[in-house]
Short mmCIF file of C-alpha atoms in Angstrom, two decimals:
data_model
loop_
_atom_site.label_atom_id
_atom_site.label_comp_id
_atom_site.label_asym_id
_atom_site.label_seq_id
_atom_site.Cartn_x
_atom_site.Cartn_y
_atom_site.Cartn_z
CA UNK A 19 6.60 4.07 25.32
CA UNK A 20 3.59 4.11 27.90
CA UNK A 21 3.35 6.01 30.72
CA UNK A 22 3.57 4.81 33.94
CA UNK A 23 0.40 4.51 35.08
CA UNK A 24 -0.72 2.62 31.62
CA UNK A 25 -1.12 -1.15 32.06
CA UNK A 26 -1.94 -3.76 30.56
CA UNK A 27 -4.42 -6.46 32.39
CA UNK A 28 -6.22 -9.81 30.97
CA UNK A 29 -7.72 -12.58 32.65
CA UNK A 30 -5.79 -16.30 31.79
CA UNK A 31 -7.85 -19.50 30.92
CA UNK A 32 -5.53 -22.68 30.02
CA UNK A 33 -5.97 -24.59 27.21
CA UNK A 34 -6.76 -28.08 28.13
CA UNK A 35 -10.11 -28.21 26.20
CA UNK A 36 -10.23 -28.56 22.53
CA UNK A 37 -12.75 -26.99 20.12
CA UNK A 38 -13.81 -26.95 16.60
CA UNK A 39 -10.91 -26.12 14.03
CA UNK A 40 -11.74 -23.68 11.15
CA UNK A 41 -9.39 -25.62 8.86
CA UNK A 42 -9.67 -29.26 9.15
CA UNK A 43 -12.75 -29.35 11.04
CA UNK A 44 -11.83 -31.27 13.16
CA UNK A 45 -14.44 -30.71 16.05
CA UNK A 46 -12.30 -31.31 18.93
CA UNK A 47 -8.85 -30.87 17.22
CA UNK A 48 -7.55 -27.58 18.21
CA UNK A 49 -6.39 -26.33 21.46
CA UNK A 50 -5.11 -22.97 22.71
CA UNK A 51 -4.18 -20.89 25.46
CA UNK A 52 -6.53 -17.69 26.17
CA UNK A 53 -6.67 -14.55 27.65
CA UNK A 54 -9.32 -12.02 27.99
CA UNK A 55 -8.05 -8.71 27.64
CA UNK A 56 -9.34 -5.65 29.44
CA UNK A 57 -7.22 -3.09 28.09
CA UNK A 58 -3.35 -3.42 26.72
CA UNK A 59 -0.52 -1.27 25.56
CA UNK A 60 0.96 -2.08 22.12
CA UNK A 61 4.26 -2.64 23.26
CA UNK A 62 2.81 -5.69 25.55
CA UNK A 63 0.96 -6.72 22.54
CA UNK A 64 4.01 -6.31 20.42
CA UNK A 65 5.55 -8.50 22.99
CA UNK A 66 2.79 -11.18 23.55
CA UNK A 67 2.73 -11.78 19.17
CA UNK A 68 6.77 -12.13 19.15
CA UNK A 69 5.96 -14.88 21.30
CA UNK A 70 3.29 -16.36 19.21
CA UNK A 71 -0.10 -14.64 20.53
CA UNK A 72 -2.91 -13.21 18.82
CA UNK A 73 -5.66 -11.47 19.11
CA UNK A 74 -9.38 -11.85 17.56
CA UNK A 75 -11.20 -9.03 19.46
CA UNK A 76 -10.39 -8.28 23.11
CA UNK A 77 -9.56 -12.15 23.40
CA UNK A 78 -6.13 -13.21 22.73
CA UNK A 79 -5.11 -16.45 22.23
CA UNK A 80 -1.53 -18.90 21.88
CA UNK A 81 -1.99 -22.35 19.72
CA UNK A 82 -0.10 -25.22 21.52
CA UNK A 83 1.42 -26.12 18.57
CA UNK A 84 2.41 -29.83 19.93
CA UNK A 85 -0.86 -30.41 20.81
CA UNK A 86 -3.34 -28.67 18.35
CA UNK A 87 -4.14 -29.99 14.64
CA UNK A 88 -2.87 -27.27 12.01
CA UNK A 89 -0.37 -25.57 14.40
CA UNK A 90 -0.29 -21.87 13.04
CA UNK A 91 2.99 -19.97 13.14
CA UNK A 92 3.58 -16.69 13.69
CA UNK A 93 4.98 -15.79 10.51
CA UNK A 94 6.42 -11.58 9.10
CA UNK A 95 7.60 -10.10 6.39
CA UNK A 96 10.43 -7.75 5.33
CA UNK A 97 8.29 -4.99 4.17
CA UNK A 98 11.19 -3.00 3.58
CA UNK A 99 12.68 -5.81 1.33
CA UNK A 100 9.19 -6.67 0.15
CA UNK A 101 9.16 -7.16 -3.82
CA UNK A 102 5.97 -8.35 -5.42
CA UNK A 103 5.62 -12.32 -7.08
CA UNK A 104 4.11 -12.29 -10.57
CA UNK A 105 0.71 -13.49 -8.94
CA UNK A 106 1.19 -9.86 -6.85
CA UNK A 107 1.32 -7.68 -10.17
CA UNK A 108 -1.75 -9.70 -11.80
CA UNK A 109 -3.81 -8.27 -8.67
CA UNK A 110 -2.18 -5.32 -8.83
CA UNK A 111 -3.06 -4.70 -12.62
CA UNK A 112 -6.44 -6.61 -12.46
CA UNK A 113 -7.53 -3.37 -9.83
CA UNK A 114 -5.72 -0.93 -12.22
CA UNK A 115 -8.15 -2.27 -14.88
CA UNK A 116 -11.09 -2.66 -13.13
CA UNK A 117 -10.76 0.95 -12.02
CA UNK A 118 -9.82 2.28 -15.34
CA UNK A 119 -12.50 0.45 -17.78
CA UNK A 120 -14.76 -0.93 -15.13
CA UNK A 121 -14.13 -4.73 -16.24
CA UNK A 122 -14.94 -7.06 -13.69
CA UNK A 123 -12.94 -10.79 -13.79
CA UNK A 124 -15.27 -13.15 -15.50
CA UNK A 125 -14.72 -16.83 -14.77
CA UNK A 126 -12.46 -16.19 -12.19
CA UNK A 127 -13.77 -18.26 -8.87
CA UNK A 128 -12.38 -16.45 -5.65
CA UNK A 129 -9.70 -18.70 -4.26
CA UNK A 130 -9.09 -16.83 -1.74
CA UNK A 131 -8.98 -18.90 1.61
CA UNK A 132 -9.75 -17.65 4.48
CA UNK A 133 -8.47 -18.17 8.15
CA UNK A 134 -10.70 -20.02 11.04
CA UNK A 135 -13.53 -17.36 11.91
CA UNK A 136 -13.21 -15.55 15.22
CA UNK A 137 -16.17 -17.87 16.60
CA UNK A 138 -13.35 -20.67 16.56
CA UNK A 139 -9.99 -18.94 17.82
CA UNK A 140 -10.80 -20.34 21.20
CA UNK A 141 -12.86 -21.16 24.04
CA UNK A 142 -14.82 -18.69 25.33
CA UNK A 143 -14.68 -19.02 29.20
CA UNK A 144 -15.71 -15.97 30.60
CA UNK A 145 -19.06 -14.65 31.28
CA UNK A 146 -17.82 -11.02 30.87
CA UNK A 147 -17.55 -11.42 26.63
CA UNK A 148 -19.39 -9.70 24.98
CA UNK A 149 -20.69 -12.38 22.31
CA UNK A 150 -21.44 -9.73 19.83
CA UNK A 151 -17.92 -9.12 19.32
CA UNK A 152 -16.95 -12.53 17.86
CA UNK A 153 -20.44 -13.21 16.37
CA UNK A 154 -19.70 -14.76 12.17
CA UNK A 155 -22.64 -13.96 10.62
CA UNK A 156 -23.09 -13.99 6.64
CA UNK A 157 -21.93 -10.45 5.14
CA UNK A 158 -25.01 -9.07 2.98
CA UNK A 159 -24.47 -5.44 3.94
CA UNK A 160 -21.19 -4.14 4.12
CA UNK A 161 -22.59 -0.99 5.80
CA UNK A 162 -24.34 -2.64 8.64
CA UNK A 163 -21.27 -4.86 9.10
CA UNK A 164 -19.07 -2.41 9.50
CA UNK A 165 -21.01 -1.62 13.09
CA UNK A 166 -22.39 -4.66 14.16
CA UNK A 167 -19.34 -7.38 13.50
CA UNK A 168 -16.16 -5.80 13.83
CA UNK A 169 -14.19 -9.76 14.72
CA UNK A 170 -15.42 -11.75 11.85
CA UNK A 171 -11.69 -13.47 11.46
CA UNK A 172 -8.37 -13.12 12.23
CA UNK A 173 -7.33 -12.70 9.12
CA UNK A 174 -8.95 -13.11 5.98
CA UNK A 175 -5.94 -12.82 3.63
CA UNK A 176 -6.70 -14.70 0.53
CA UNK A 177 -4.40 -16.40 -1.80
CA UNK A 178 -6.01 -14.42 -4.96
CA UNK A 179 -4.27 -15.74 -8.18
CA UNK A 180 -1.51 -17.72 -6.14
CA UNK A 181 -0.15 -19.38 -8.88
CA UNK A 182 2.34 -17.59 -11.43
CA UNK A 183 1.30 -16.22 -14.98
CA UNK A 184 1.87 -18.37 -17.35
CA UNK A 185 3.92 -17.33 -20.57
CA UNK A 186 4.02 -13.53 -22.05
CA UNK A 187 3.55 -14.53 -25.35
CA UNK A 188 0.30 -13.67 -26.65
CA UNK A 189 -2.00 -15.84 -28.97
CA UNK A 190 -1.91 -13.13 -31.75
CA UNK A 191 1.70 -13.41 -32.37
CA UNK A 192 3.34 -15.90 -34.39
CA UNK A 193 3.87 -19.70 -33.67
CA UNK A 194 8.03 -19.31 -32.94
CA UNK A 195 9.89 -22.48 -34.80
CA UNK A 196 10.49 -25.16 -32.44
CA UNK A 197 13.89 -26.19 -31.23
CA UNK A 198 15.84 -28.23 -33.41
CA UNK A 199 14.29 -27.12 -36.86
CA UNK A 200 16.75 -25.12 -39.10
CA UNK A 201 15.78 -22.21 -40.91
CA UNK A 202 18.08 -24.13 -44.27
CA UNK A 203 15.83 -27.07 -43.86
CA UNK A 204 13.18 -26.87 -47.89
CA UNK A 205 9.10 -27.40 -46.91
CA UNK A 206 7.80 -30.32 -48.29
CA UNK A 207 5.87 -30.04 -51.19
CA UNK A 208 2.35 -28.73 -50.38
CA UNK A 209 3.46 -28.00 -46.52
CA UNK A 210 5.16 -25.49 -44.93
CA UNK A 211 4.61 -21.71 -44.32
CA UNK A 212 3.20 -20.11 -46.22
CA UNK A 213 5.86 -17.89 -48.36
CA UNK A 214 3.78 -14.98 -48.36
CA UNK A 215 4.17 -14.76 -44.94
CA UNK A 216 7.03 -12.97 -42.45
CA UNK A 217 9.59 -15.16 -41.28
CA UNK A 218 8.42 -16.40 -37.87
CA UNK A 219 10.01 -14.99 -35.40
CA UNK A 220 11.46 -16.32 -31.58
CA UNK A 221 8.93 -15.36 -29.07
CA UNK A 222 11.63 -14.30 -26.66
CA UNK A 223 12.64 -11.72 -29.49
CA UNK A 224 9.22 -10.47 -30.27
CA UNK A 225 8.52 -9.90 -26.26
CA UNK A 226 11.95 -8.12 -25.95
CA UNK A 227 11.09 -5.73 -28.93
CA UNK A 228 7.44 -4.99 -27.29
CA UNK A 229 8.87 -4.26 -23.91
CA UNK A 230 10.66 -1.89 -26.12
CA UNK A 231 7.59 -0.18 -28.04
CA UNK A 232 5.87 0.57 -24.47
CA UNK A 233 9.49 2.18 -23.17
CA UNK A 234 8.97 4.63 -26.01
CA UNK A 235 5.77 4.84 -25.77
CA UNK A 236 5.62 5.75 -21.73
CA UNK A 237 8.65 8.02 -22.68
CA UNK A 238 6.60 9.97 -25.03
CA UNK A 239 3.56 10.26 -22.86
CA UNK A 240 5.75 11.32 -19.43
CA UNK A 241 7.15 14.27 -21.77
CA UNK A 242 3.70 15.43 -23.06
CA UNK A 243 0.63 14.00 -20.17
CA UNK A 244 0.18 16.64 -17.37
CA UNK A 245 -1.40 13.70 -15.11
CA UNK A 246 1.87 11.79 -14.47
CA UNK A 247 4.02 13.13 -12.16
CA UNK A 248 6.98 15.08 -13.41
CA UNK A 249 8.76 13.48 -9.94
CA UNK A 250 8.60 10.01 -11.26
CA UNK A 251 11.56 9.78 -14.15
CA UNK A 252 10.82 7.63 -17.38
CA UNK A 253 11.99 4.15 -16.71
CA UNK A 254 14.94 3.39 -17.81
CA UNK A 255 16.91 -0.21 -18.72
CA UNK A 256 18.24 -1.71 -15.56
CA UNK A 257 18.00 -4.64 -13.79
CA UNK A 258 15.92 -2.92 -10.63
CA UNK A 259 12.59 -4.40 -10.12
CA UNK A 260 10.15 -2.63 -10.47
CA UNK A 261 8.71 -1.05 -6.46
CA UNK A 262 5.15 -1.99 -5.07
CA UNK A 263 4.09 1.55 -4.86
CA UNK A 264 5.00 2.10 -8.67
CA UNK A 265 2.01 -0.92 -9.44
CA UNK A 266 -0.38 0.84 -6.57
CA UNK A 267 -0.06 3.93 -7.66
CA UNK A 268 0.19 3.66 -11.56
CA UNK A 269 -1.35 6.56 -13.39
CA UNK A 270 -4.89 6.28 -14.65
CA UNK A 271 -6.92 7.49 -17.26
CA UNK A 272 -9.01 10.83 -16.44
CA UNK A 273 -12.37 8.99 -17.53
CA UNK A 274 -11.42 6.41 -15.00
CA UNK A 275 -14.62 3.85 -14.95
CA UNK A 276 -14.24 3.91 -11.42
CA UNK A 277 -12.66 5.82 -8.35
CA UNK A 278 -11.26 3.71 -5.63
CA UNK A 279 -10.44 6.18 -2.33
CA UNK A 280 -8.81 4.95 1.38
CA UNK A 281 -10.03 6.00 4.81
CA UNK A 282 -8.53 5.31 8.27
CA UNK A 283 -10.61 5.83 11.33
CA UNK A 284 -9.64 4.28 15.12
CA UNK A 285 -11.80 1.18 15.73
CA UNK A 286 -12.61 -0.38 19.16
CA UNK A 287 -9.90 -2.69 20.36
CA UNK A 288 -8.11 -3.74 24.02
CA UNK A 289 -5.31 -1.65 22.44
CA UNK A 290 -4.76 2.20 24.18
CA UNK A 291 -3.85 4.56 21.31
CA UNK A 292 -0.33 5.68 22.23
CA UNK A 293 1.24 8.72 21.10
CA UNK A 294 5.44 8.94 20.40
CA UNK A 295 7.78 11.91 19.53
CA UNK A 296 9.50 8.93 17.26
CA UNK A 297 6.37 7.07 16.21
CA UNK A 298 4.50 7.53 13.48
CA UNK A 299 2.00 10.44 12.73
CA UNK A 300 -0.84 8.65 13.00
CA UNK A 301 0.21 7.04 16.41
CA UNK A 302 -0.22 3.51 17.63
CA UNK A 303 -3.10 1.53 18.25
CA UNK A 304 -5.93 -0.50 16.16
CA UNK A 305 -7.17 1.22 12.89
CA UNK A 306 -10.17 0.38 10.27
CA UNK A 307 -8.96 1.05 6.97
CA UNK A 308 -11.95 1.45 4.68
CA UNK A 309 -12.14 0.90 0.76
CA UNK A 310 -14.72 3.34 -0.84
CA UNK A 311 -15.86 2.37 -4.39
CA UNK A 312 -17.64 4.93 -5.70
CA UNK A 313 -19.21 6.26 -2.55
CA UNK A 314 -19.66 2.65 -1.64
CA UNK A 315 -17.86 0.88 1.08
CA UNK A 316 -17.03 -2.71 -0.43
CA UNK A 317 -14.27 -3.71 2.00
CA UNK A 318 -12.69 -2.92 5.59
CA UNK A 319 -9.45 -4.55 6.78
CA UNK A 320 -8.53 -4.08 10.66
CA UNK A 321 -5.13 -3.13 11.30
CA UNK A 322 -2.80 -2.93 14.40
CA UNK A 323 -0.08 -0.54 13.81
CA UNK A 324 2.73 -1.42 16.98
CA UNK A 325 6.10 -0.29 17.90
CA UNK A 326 7.93 -2.62 15.18
CA UNK A 327 4.91 -3.30 12.95
CA UNK A 328 1.85 -3.10 11.38
CA UNK A 329 -0.30 -6.42 11.93
CA UNK A 330 -3.36 -7.66 9.85
CA UNK A 331 -5.94 -8.38 12.03
CA UNK A 332 -9.10 -9.12 9.85
CA UNK A 333 -10.42 -8.22 6.96
CA UNK A 334 -14.10 -8.75 5.43
CA UNK A 335 -15.52 -7.32 1.92
CA UNK A 336 -18.58 -7.23 -0.24
CA UNK A 337 -19.54 -10.72 -2.03
CA UNK A 338 -19.99 -9.15 -5.62
CA UNK A 339 -16.03 -7.84 -5.56
CA UNK A 340 -14.90 -11.54 -4.75
CA UNK A 341 -12.81 -11.78 -7.76
CA UNK A 342 -10.77 -9.18 -7.49
CA UNK A 343 -9.09 -10.47 -4.96
CA UNK A 344 -9.37 -8.30 -2.34
CA UNK A 345 -7.66 -10.25 0.42
CA UNK A 346 -4.21 -9.74 -1.38
CA UNK A 347 -4.64 -6.33 -2.62
CA UNK A 348 -5.21 -5.49 0.59
CA UNK A 349 -2.21 -7.08 1.89
CA UNK A 350 -0.30 -5.51 -0.61
CA UNK A 351 -1.47 -1.81 0.40
CA UNK A 352 -0.89 -3.04 4.00
CA UNK A 353 2.55 -2.91 3.30
CA UNK A 354 3.40 -0.14 1.02
CA UNK A 355 1.74 1.55 4.49
CA UNK A 356 3.64 -0.54 6.62
CA UNK A 357 6.73 1.15 3.88
CA UNK A 358 5.58 4.69 4.61
CA UNK A 359 5.41 4.27 8.29
CA UNK A 360 8.44 3.57 8.67
CA UNK A 361 10.29 6.56 6.69
CA UNK A 362 8.50 8.44 10.12
CA UNK A 363 9.24 5.70 12.84
CA UNK A 364 13.00 3.68 10.92
CA UNK A 365 12.11 0.53 13.71
CA UNK A 366 8.55 -0.24 12.51
CA UNK A 367 9.75 -2.06 9.45
CA UNK A 368 8.00 -5.51 9.50
CA UNK A 369 4.13 -6.53 8.37
CA UNK A 370 2.75 -9.34 10.10
CA UNK A 371 0.30 -11.55 8.31
CA UNK A 372 -0.67 -13.68 11.68
CA UNK A 373 -0.33 -17.32 11.25
CA UNK A 374 1.35 -19.64 8.44
CA UNK A 375 -0.46 -22.91 8.56
CA UNK A 376 1.74 -25.27 6.43
CA UNK A 377 -0.62 -28.54 6.88
CA UNK A 378 -3.21 -26.30 5.07
CA UNK A 379 -2.42 -26.17 1.54
CA UNK A 380 -5.41 -23.32 1.27
CA UNK A 381 -3.09 -21.15 3.69
CA UNK A 382 0.25 -21.98 2.15
CA UNK A 383 -0.01 -18.35 0.47
CA UNK A 384 0.73 -16.11 3.21
CA UNK A 385 4.59 -17.56 2.50
CA UNK A 386 4.66 -15.89 -0.71
CA UNK A 387 5.14 -12.34 1.12
CA UNK A 388 9.04 -12.57 0.26
CA UNK A 389 11.15 -12.20 2.67
CA UNK A 390 9.63 -13.55 5.35
CA UNK A 391 10.51 -15.11 8.52
CA UNK A 392 8.32 -17.76 11.18
CA UNK A 393 8.56 -17.80 14.98
CA UNK A 394 10.54 -20.79 16.43
CA UNK A 395 7.75 -22.02 18.74
CA UNK A 396 10.35 -23.14 21.53
CA UNK A 397 13.14 -20.21 21.55
CA UNK A 398 11.29 -17.77 19.83
CA UNK A 399 13.84 -16.32 17.34
CA UNK A 400 13.10 -15.84 13.58
CA UNK A 401 13.90 -18.22 11.30
CA UNK A 402 13.69 -17.42 7.10
CA UNK A 403 10.99 -19.56 5.71
CA UNK A 404 13.13 -20.87 3.21
CA UNK A 405 15.14 -22.87 6.63
CA UNK A 406 11.61 -24.07 7.48
CA UNK A 407 9.64 -25.62 5.09
CA UNK A 408 11.65 -28.81 4.88
CA UNK A 409 10.98 -29.64 8.72
CA UNK A 410 7.20 -28.77 8.12
CA UNK A 411 7.58 -30.77 4.84
CA UNK A 412 8.24 -34.09 7.28
CA UNK A 413 6.34 -32.98 10.48
CA UNK A 414 3.22 -30.90 11.22
CA UNK A 415 5.53 -29.32 14.19
CA UNK A 416 9.29 -28.49 13.73
CA UNK A 417 11.23 -26.39 16.04
CA UNK A 418 13.05 -24.21 13.42
CA UNK A 419 16.34 -23.18 15.57
CA UNK A 420 18.43 -25.97 15.13
CA UNK A 421 20.61 -25.36 17.88
CA UNK A 422 20.22 -27.55 20.54
CA UNK A 423 21.56 -25.97 23.83
CA UNK A 424 18.78 -23.00 22.92
CA UNK A 425 16.23 -22.30 24.98
CA UNK A 426 13.84 -19.27 25.83
CA UNK A 427 15.62 -16.54 26.41
CA UNK A 428 13.04 -14.31 27.95
CA UNK A 429 11.45 -17.20 29.84
CA UNK A 430 10.71 -16.04 33.85
CA UNK A 431 12.43 -18.40 36.35
CA UNK A 432 10.66 -16.46 39.37
CA UNK A 433 6.84 -16.89 39.10
CA UNK A 434 6.89 -14.65 42.53
CA UNK A 435 7.73 -11.41 40.49
CA UNK A 436 4.49 -11.98 38.00
CA UNK A 437 2.27 -8.94 38.78
CA UNK A 438 -1.53 -9.19 39.63
CA UNK A 439 -3.87 -7.12 40.22
CA UNK A 440 -6.01 -8.41 43.37
CA UNK A 441 -8.85 -6.36 45.14
CA UNK A 442 -7.81 -3.19 42.94
CA UNK A 443 -3.74 -3.56 44.02
CA UNK A 444 -0.64 -4.17 41.81
CA UNK A 445 0.98 -6.59 43.62
CA UNK A 446 3.91 -8.93 42.47
CA UNK A 447 3.00 -13.29 42.95
CA UNK A 448 4.98 -13.75 46.07
CA UNK A 449 2.66 -11.25 48.28
CA UNK A 450 -0.56 -12.10 46.51
CA UNK A 451 0.58 -15.83 47.63
CA UNK A 452 0.82 -14.45 51.24
CA UNK A 453 -2.04 -12.96 52.20
CA UNK A 454 -4.21 -15.93 50.13
CA UNK A 455 -2.84 -18.54 52.08
CA UNK A 456 -3.40 -22.17 50.73
CA UNK A 457 -3.86 -20.43 47.29
CA UNK A 458 -4.01 -23.36 44.82
CA UNK A 459 -3.14 -21.28 41.75
CA UNK A 460 0.31 -21.32 41.60
CA UNK A 461 0.27 -23.94 38.71
CA UNK A 462 -1.52 -21.57 36.60
CA UNK A 463 0.05 -18.53 36.93
CA UNK A 464 3.63 -20.42 36.60
CA UNK A 465 1.91 -21.49 33.19
CA UNK A 466 1.09 -18.30 32.49
CA UNK A 467 4.21 -16.76 33.59
CA UNK A 468 6.08 -19.20 30.79
CA UNK A 469 3.64 -18.29 28.06
CA UNK A 470 4.18 -14.65 28.28
CA UNK A 471 7.47 -14.11 28.94
CA UNK A 472 9.34 -12.35 31.37
CA UNK A 473 9.09 -8.72 29.91
CA UNK A 474 5.15 -9.34 29.68
CA UNK A 475 5.15 -11.41 33.26
CA UNK A 476 6.79 -8.41 35.25
CA UNK A 477 4.31 -5.73 33.00
CA UNK A 478 0.96 -7.06 32.35
CA UNK A 479 -1.39 -7.16 35.40
CA UNK A 480 -2.90 -10.89 36.08
CA UNK A 481 -6.23 -10.47 37.37
CA UNK A 482 -7.08 -12.20 40.33
CA UNK A 483 -10.15 -12.55 42.30
#
């Protein structure tokens, strides 16, 4: 994809020192390898995140899962197969209700936990790091923060209403007859049902009747309303679940209380913007996705569009709208966006949610976006999350690939082939080591090459001073 003159240039810093964990708050329990990326191609970053790396601004880090207090496993969702859960549908309906009627949910706490802040992603060793890019200030003026603090978090994807919704029975409905009671049993004098009231019916029958009535009303509306697009046929009684797009694009009344808009802009990032004939129309790279409510910006998400996925980087939003579960809502919008891009670029079919942290209960919500896979930390193959969870219940660290003979198929065996940038000249490490007789950095370069894998080690330029 990238031209011959496009290179990724990084400085590698190792990962020996512990630092504060943003999840369990252990002051020295978090460990990760880190690199400062001066520039990076989208293909190189795709290969890196498929080996457990993640970026926070221009800092790219890889947690040391066997050593860190809260192991973080790369997670991806199969966007094309995704079906919203009950809690996801509740969030979408909550947003639709707010836009149409102007009602903010009351009495609901913002239960969406956030990932670790950018200041805790890893140690910042080089003096070249721009601290304004990694500061984590409280957001009071969202428009100001868009310009000044582009790396608030690694991904403030929040759980929202993670628990499934309860019974669909309305409180206004008559109470159904408990199991075990028979209609023939006569009530005792002075007790029992009021003869003047209709016979109690089962809640299941009442729900079925209400669904039929709603379908009939919707079909009637589709036939007379000019708001509803004729391209969408009236719903039929099939077992096919309602797709995500229908929940997002539900028709709203013309007199809706609010107007929600979305705008997309390129943003500052180490990723070079690239275009390909078989790629998406917007190209590859990093983008701001801005959420505008009645002309006022209320949330900003950053995503990376890569050769095979959309990777969610982070989201920050105005605290006045926390009850709308904007973290989960934005994730659902980004999944729908991934599906849209796949129509333009067939191989772009995954949505990466960052890291899944099973040892932190508040961070397990990412596992609700199904079907999804976790990355095996030793063999770098993708394993369905259902097969991974039993192992994580037994141990914080787990190897998901159960083949004991399987290893890292893309490990670089000859460190001499790793590319380095020395005195503005690109050369293999073998040539560099001959020029620098007595150089003591071979162990560090070997560690770096093993972490990035063969493909990246032979393409990425490792800066040597």
